[in-house]
Short mmCIF file of C-alpha atoms in Angstrom, two decimals:
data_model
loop_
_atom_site.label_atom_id
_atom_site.label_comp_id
_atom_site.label_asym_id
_atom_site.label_seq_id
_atom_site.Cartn_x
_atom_site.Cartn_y
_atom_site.Cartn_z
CA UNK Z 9 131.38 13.40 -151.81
CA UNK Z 10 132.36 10.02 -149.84
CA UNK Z 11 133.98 11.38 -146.05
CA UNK Z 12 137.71 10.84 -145.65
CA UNK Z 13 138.16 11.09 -142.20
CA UNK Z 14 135.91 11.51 -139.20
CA UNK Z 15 136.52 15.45 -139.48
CA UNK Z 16 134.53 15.27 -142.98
CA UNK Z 17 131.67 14.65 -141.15
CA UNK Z 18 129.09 16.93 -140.81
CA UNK Z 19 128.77 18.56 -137.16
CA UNK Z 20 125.01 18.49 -137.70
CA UNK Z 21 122.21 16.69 -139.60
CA UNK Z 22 119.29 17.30 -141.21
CA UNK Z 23 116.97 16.41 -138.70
CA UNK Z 24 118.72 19.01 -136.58
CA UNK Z 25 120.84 16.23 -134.49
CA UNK Z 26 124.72 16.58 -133.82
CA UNK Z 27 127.16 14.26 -135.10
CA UNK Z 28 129.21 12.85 -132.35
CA UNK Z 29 132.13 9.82 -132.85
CA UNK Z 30 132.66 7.59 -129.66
CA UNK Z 31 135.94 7.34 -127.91
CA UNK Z 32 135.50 5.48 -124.92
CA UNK Z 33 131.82 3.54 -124.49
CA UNK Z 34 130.14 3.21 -121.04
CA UNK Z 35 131.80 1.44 -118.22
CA UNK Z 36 135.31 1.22 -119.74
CA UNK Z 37 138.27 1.65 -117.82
CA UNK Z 38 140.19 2.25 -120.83
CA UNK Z 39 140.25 5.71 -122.16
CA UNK Z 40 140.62 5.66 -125.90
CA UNK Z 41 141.85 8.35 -127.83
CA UNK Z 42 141.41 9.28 -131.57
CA UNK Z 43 144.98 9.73 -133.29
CA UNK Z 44 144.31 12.31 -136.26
CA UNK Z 45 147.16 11.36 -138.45
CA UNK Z 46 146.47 7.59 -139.11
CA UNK Z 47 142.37 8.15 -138.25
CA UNK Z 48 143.05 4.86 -135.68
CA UNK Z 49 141.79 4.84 -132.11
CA UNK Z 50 144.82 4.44 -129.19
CA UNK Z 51 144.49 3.40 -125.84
CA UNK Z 52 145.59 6.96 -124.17
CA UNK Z 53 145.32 5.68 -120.31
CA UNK Z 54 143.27 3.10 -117.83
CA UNK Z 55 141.69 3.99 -115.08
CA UNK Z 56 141.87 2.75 -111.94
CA UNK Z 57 139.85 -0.55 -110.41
CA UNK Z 58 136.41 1.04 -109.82
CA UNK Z 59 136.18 3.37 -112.08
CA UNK Z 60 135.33 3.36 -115.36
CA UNK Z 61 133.27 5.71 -117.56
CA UNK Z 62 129.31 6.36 -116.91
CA UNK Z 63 128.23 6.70 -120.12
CA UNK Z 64 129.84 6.90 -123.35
CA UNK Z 65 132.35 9.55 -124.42
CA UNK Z 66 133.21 10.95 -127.47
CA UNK Z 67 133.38 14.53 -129.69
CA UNK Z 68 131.96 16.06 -132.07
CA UNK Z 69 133.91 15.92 -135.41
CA UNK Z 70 135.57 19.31 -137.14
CA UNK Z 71 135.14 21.10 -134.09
CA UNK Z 72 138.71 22.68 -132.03
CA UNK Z 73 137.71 23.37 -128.25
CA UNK Z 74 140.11 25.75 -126.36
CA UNK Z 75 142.42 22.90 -124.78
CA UNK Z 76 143.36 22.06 -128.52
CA UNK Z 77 141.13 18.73 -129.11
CA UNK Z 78 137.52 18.73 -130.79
CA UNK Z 79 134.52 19.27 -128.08
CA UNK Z 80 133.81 16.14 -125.80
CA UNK Z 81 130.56 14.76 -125.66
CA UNK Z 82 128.97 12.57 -122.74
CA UNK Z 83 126.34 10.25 -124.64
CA UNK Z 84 123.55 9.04 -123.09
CA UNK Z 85 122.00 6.10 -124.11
CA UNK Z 86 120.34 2.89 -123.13
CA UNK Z 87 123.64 0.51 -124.42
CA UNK Z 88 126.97 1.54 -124.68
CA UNK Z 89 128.66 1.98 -128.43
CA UNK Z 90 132.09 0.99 -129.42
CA UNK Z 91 135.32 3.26 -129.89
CA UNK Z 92 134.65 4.94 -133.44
CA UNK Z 93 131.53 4.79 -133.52
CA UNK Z 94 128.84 7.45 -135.05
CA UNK Z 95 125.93 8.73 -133.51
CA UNK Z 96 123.17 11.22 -133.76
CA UNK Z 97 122.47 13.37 -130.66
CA UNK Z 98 120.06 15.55 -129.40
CA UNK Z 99 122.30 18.34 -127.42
CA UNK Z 100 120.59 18.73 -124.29
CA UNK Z 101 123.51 20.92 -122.05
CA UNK Z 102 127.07 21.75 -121.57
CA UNK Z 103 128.95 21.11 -118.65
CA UNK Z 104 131.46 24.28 -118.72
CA UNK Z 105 135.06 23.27 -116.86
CA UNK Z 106 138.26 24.41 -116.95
CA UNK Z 107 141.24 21.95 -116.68
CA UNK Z 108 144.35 22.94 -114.55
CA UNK Z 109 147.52 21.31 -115.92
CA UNK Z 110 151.13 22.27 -115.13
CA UNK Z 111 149.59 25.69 -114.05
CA UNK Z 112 148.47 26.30 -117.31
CA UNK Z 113 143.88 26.91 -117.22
CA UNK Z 114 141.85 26.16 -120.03
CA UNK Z 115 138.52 25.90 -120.88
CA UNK Z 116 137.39 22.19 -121.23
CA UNK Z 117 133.68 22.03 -121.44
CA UNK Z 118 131.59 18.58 -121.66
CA UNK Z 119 128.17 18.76 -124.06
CA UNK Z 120 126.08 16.27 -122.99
CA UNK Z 121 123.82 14.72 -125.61
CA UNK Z 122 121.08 12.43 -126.07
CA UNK Z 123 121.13 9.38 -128.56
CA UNK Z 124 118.40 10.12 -130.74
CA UNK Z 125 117.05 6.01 -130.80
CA UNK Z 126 117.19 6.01 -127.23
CA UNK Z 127 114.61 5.03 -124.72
CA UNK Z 128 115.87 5.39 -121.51
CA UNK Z 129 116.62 9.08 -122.08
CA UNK Z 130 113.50 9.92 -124.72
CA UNK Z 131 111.87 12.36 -122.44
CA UNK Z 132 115.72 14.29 -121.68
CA UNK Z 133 115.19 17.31 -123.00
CA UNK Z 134 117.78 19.87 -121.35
CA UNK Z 135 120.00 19.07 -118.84
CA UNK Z 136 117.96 20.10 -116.49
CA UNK Z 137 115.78 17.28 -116.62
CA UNK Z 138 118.64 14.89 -115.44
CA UNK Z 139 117.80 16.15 -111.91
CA UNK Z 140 120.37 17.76 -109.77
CA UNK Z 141 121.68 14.60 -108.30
CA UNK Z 142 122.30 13.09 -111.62
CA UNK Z 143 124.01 16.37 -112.65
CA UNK Z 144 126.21 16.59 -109.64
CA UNK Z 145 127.88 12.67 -110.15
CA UNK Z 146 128.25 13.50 -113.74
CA UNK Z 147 130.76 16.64 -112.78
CA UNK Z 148 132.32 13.96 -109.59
CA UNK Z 149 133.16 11.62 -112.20
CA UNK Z 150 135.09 14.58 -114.51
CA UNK Z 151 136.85 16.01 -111.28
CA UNK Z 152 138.46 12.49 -110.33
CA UNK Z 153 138.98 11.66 -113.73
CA UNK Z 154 141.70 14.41 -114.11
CA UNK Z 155 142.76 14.35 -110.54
CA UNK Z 156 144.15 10.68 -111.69
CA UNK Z 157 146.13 13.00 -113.94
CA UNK Z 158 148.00 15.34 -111.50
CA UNK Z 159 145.45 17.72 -113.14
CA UNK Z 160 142.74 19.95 -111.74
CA UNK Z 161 138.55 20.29 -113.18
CA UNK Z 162 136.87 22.79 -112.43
CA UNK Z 163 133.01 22.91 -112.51
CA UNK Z 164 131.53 26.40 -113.53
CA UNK Z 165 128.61 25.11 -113.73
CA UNK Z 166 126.04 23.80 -116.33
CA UNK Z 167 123.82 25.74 -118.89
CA UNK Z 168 121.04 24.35 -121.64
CA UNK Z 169 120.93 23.60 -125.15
CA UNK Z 170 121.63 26.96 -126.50
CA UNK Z 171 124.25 27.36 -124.96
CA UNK Z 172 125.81 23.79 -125.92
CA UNK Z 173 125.03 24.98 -129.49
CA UNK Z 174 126.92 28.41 -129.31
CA UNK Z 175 129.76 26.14 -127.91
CA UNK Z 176 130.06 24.28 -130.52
CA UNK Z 177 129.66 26.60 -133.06
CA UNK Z 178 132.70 28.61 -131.36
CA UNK Z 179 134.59 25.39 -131.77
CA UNK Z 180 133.34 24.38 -135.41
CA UNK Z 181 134.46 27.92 -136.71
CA UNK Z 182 137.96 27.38 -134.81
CA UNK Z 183 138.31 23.77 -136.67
CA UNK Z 184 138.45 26.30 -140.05
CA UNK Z 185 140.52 28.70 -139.33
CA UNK Z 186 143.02 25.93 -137.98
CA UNK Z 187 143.16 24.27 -141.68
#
C-alpha cells in the first residue's frame, strides 16, 4: 500500500531502526514545522544570530507525545538533511523534559538517535557514550531554545535505549487512539 502522508509511515523497520522525518537540519536558524493538514513544511520561528540548531531535528511519524505533537528526535549524523526528509535511526536515549508554557507543564521529551549510514557516530551506542559534556550542551541548547519562547525546559534527566523505546511506544499507541 503506497504511504499517503508522513504518518503512514512505519515507526520502525525491519532492520529494527526508527523512522524519523526531519524538520529543521543542523545549523539552521530557522525552525521548520510540519503542518498536518496540507503535509507541507512552514517556517514556525528563527532563532536568534548565534544560534542555530546542533544537529538535525525531526519526529518520529504516527506517534502523539504528551504536549500534543509526534515525539522529537535529535539526529545525529555526519551531514545535515533537509526539512522532510526520511531517515533510519538507531535510538540510542531520551532526553526526558518538561516544557513550562503559560503555567501550563508538560512532558516534552527529546529521543536522540543515530543515522544508521553514519560515520561520525558508528560507535554511539546509548547515550551514554556521547560523554557527559556532550550530553550537558545538548540539554543547554533545549533550555535556551524555549526560553526564546517566554517558555520554561526542564531537564529530568536522560535514560538509554529502552527507555527511548517505551517512549515511543507510549506515543505510537496515543497516535491510535487519537484517529
Amino acid at each position: 500500500m503506497p504511504v499517503q502522508t508522513f504518518a503512514d509511515l512505519p515507526q520502525w523497520n525491519e532492520d529494527g531502526s526508527l523512522t524519523v522525518v526531519i524538520e529543521t537540519p543542523k545549523g539552521s536558524r530557522n525552525k521548520y514545522a510540519l503542518d498536518e493538514e496540507t503535509g507541507l513544511f512552514r517556517l514556525k520561528k528563527v532563532l536568534p544570530a548565534g544560534m542555530g540548531f546542533p544537529y538535525d531535528f525531526g519526529f518520529v511519524p504516527g506517534t502523539l507525545a504528551e504536549d500534543g505533537d509526534p515525539i522529537d528526535v535529535l539526529v545525529l549524523m555526519d551531514e545535515p538533511a533537509f526539512a522532510g526528509c526520511v531517515l533510519r535511526c538507531r535510538v540510542i536515549g531520551i532526553i526526558e523534559g518538561e516544557e513550562v508554557k503559560d503555567g501550563k507543564t508538560a512532558r516534552n521529551d527529546r529521543l536522540i538517535g543515530i543515522e544508521t549510514n553514519t560515520h561520525s557516530f558508528a560507535a554511539v551506542r546509548t547515550i551514554k557514550d556521547l560523554g557527559e559534556r556532550f550530553l550537558t550542551e545538548l540539554e543547554a541548547f533545549f533550555v535556551n531554545y524555549h526560553l526564546l519562547s517566554k517558555g520554561e525546559y526542564r531537564v529530568r534527566g536522560s535514560k538509554g535505549p529502552l527507555v527511548a523505546r517505551e517512549e515511543i511506544e507510549k506515543a505510537r499507541i496515543a497516535a491510535r487512539k487519537r484517529r
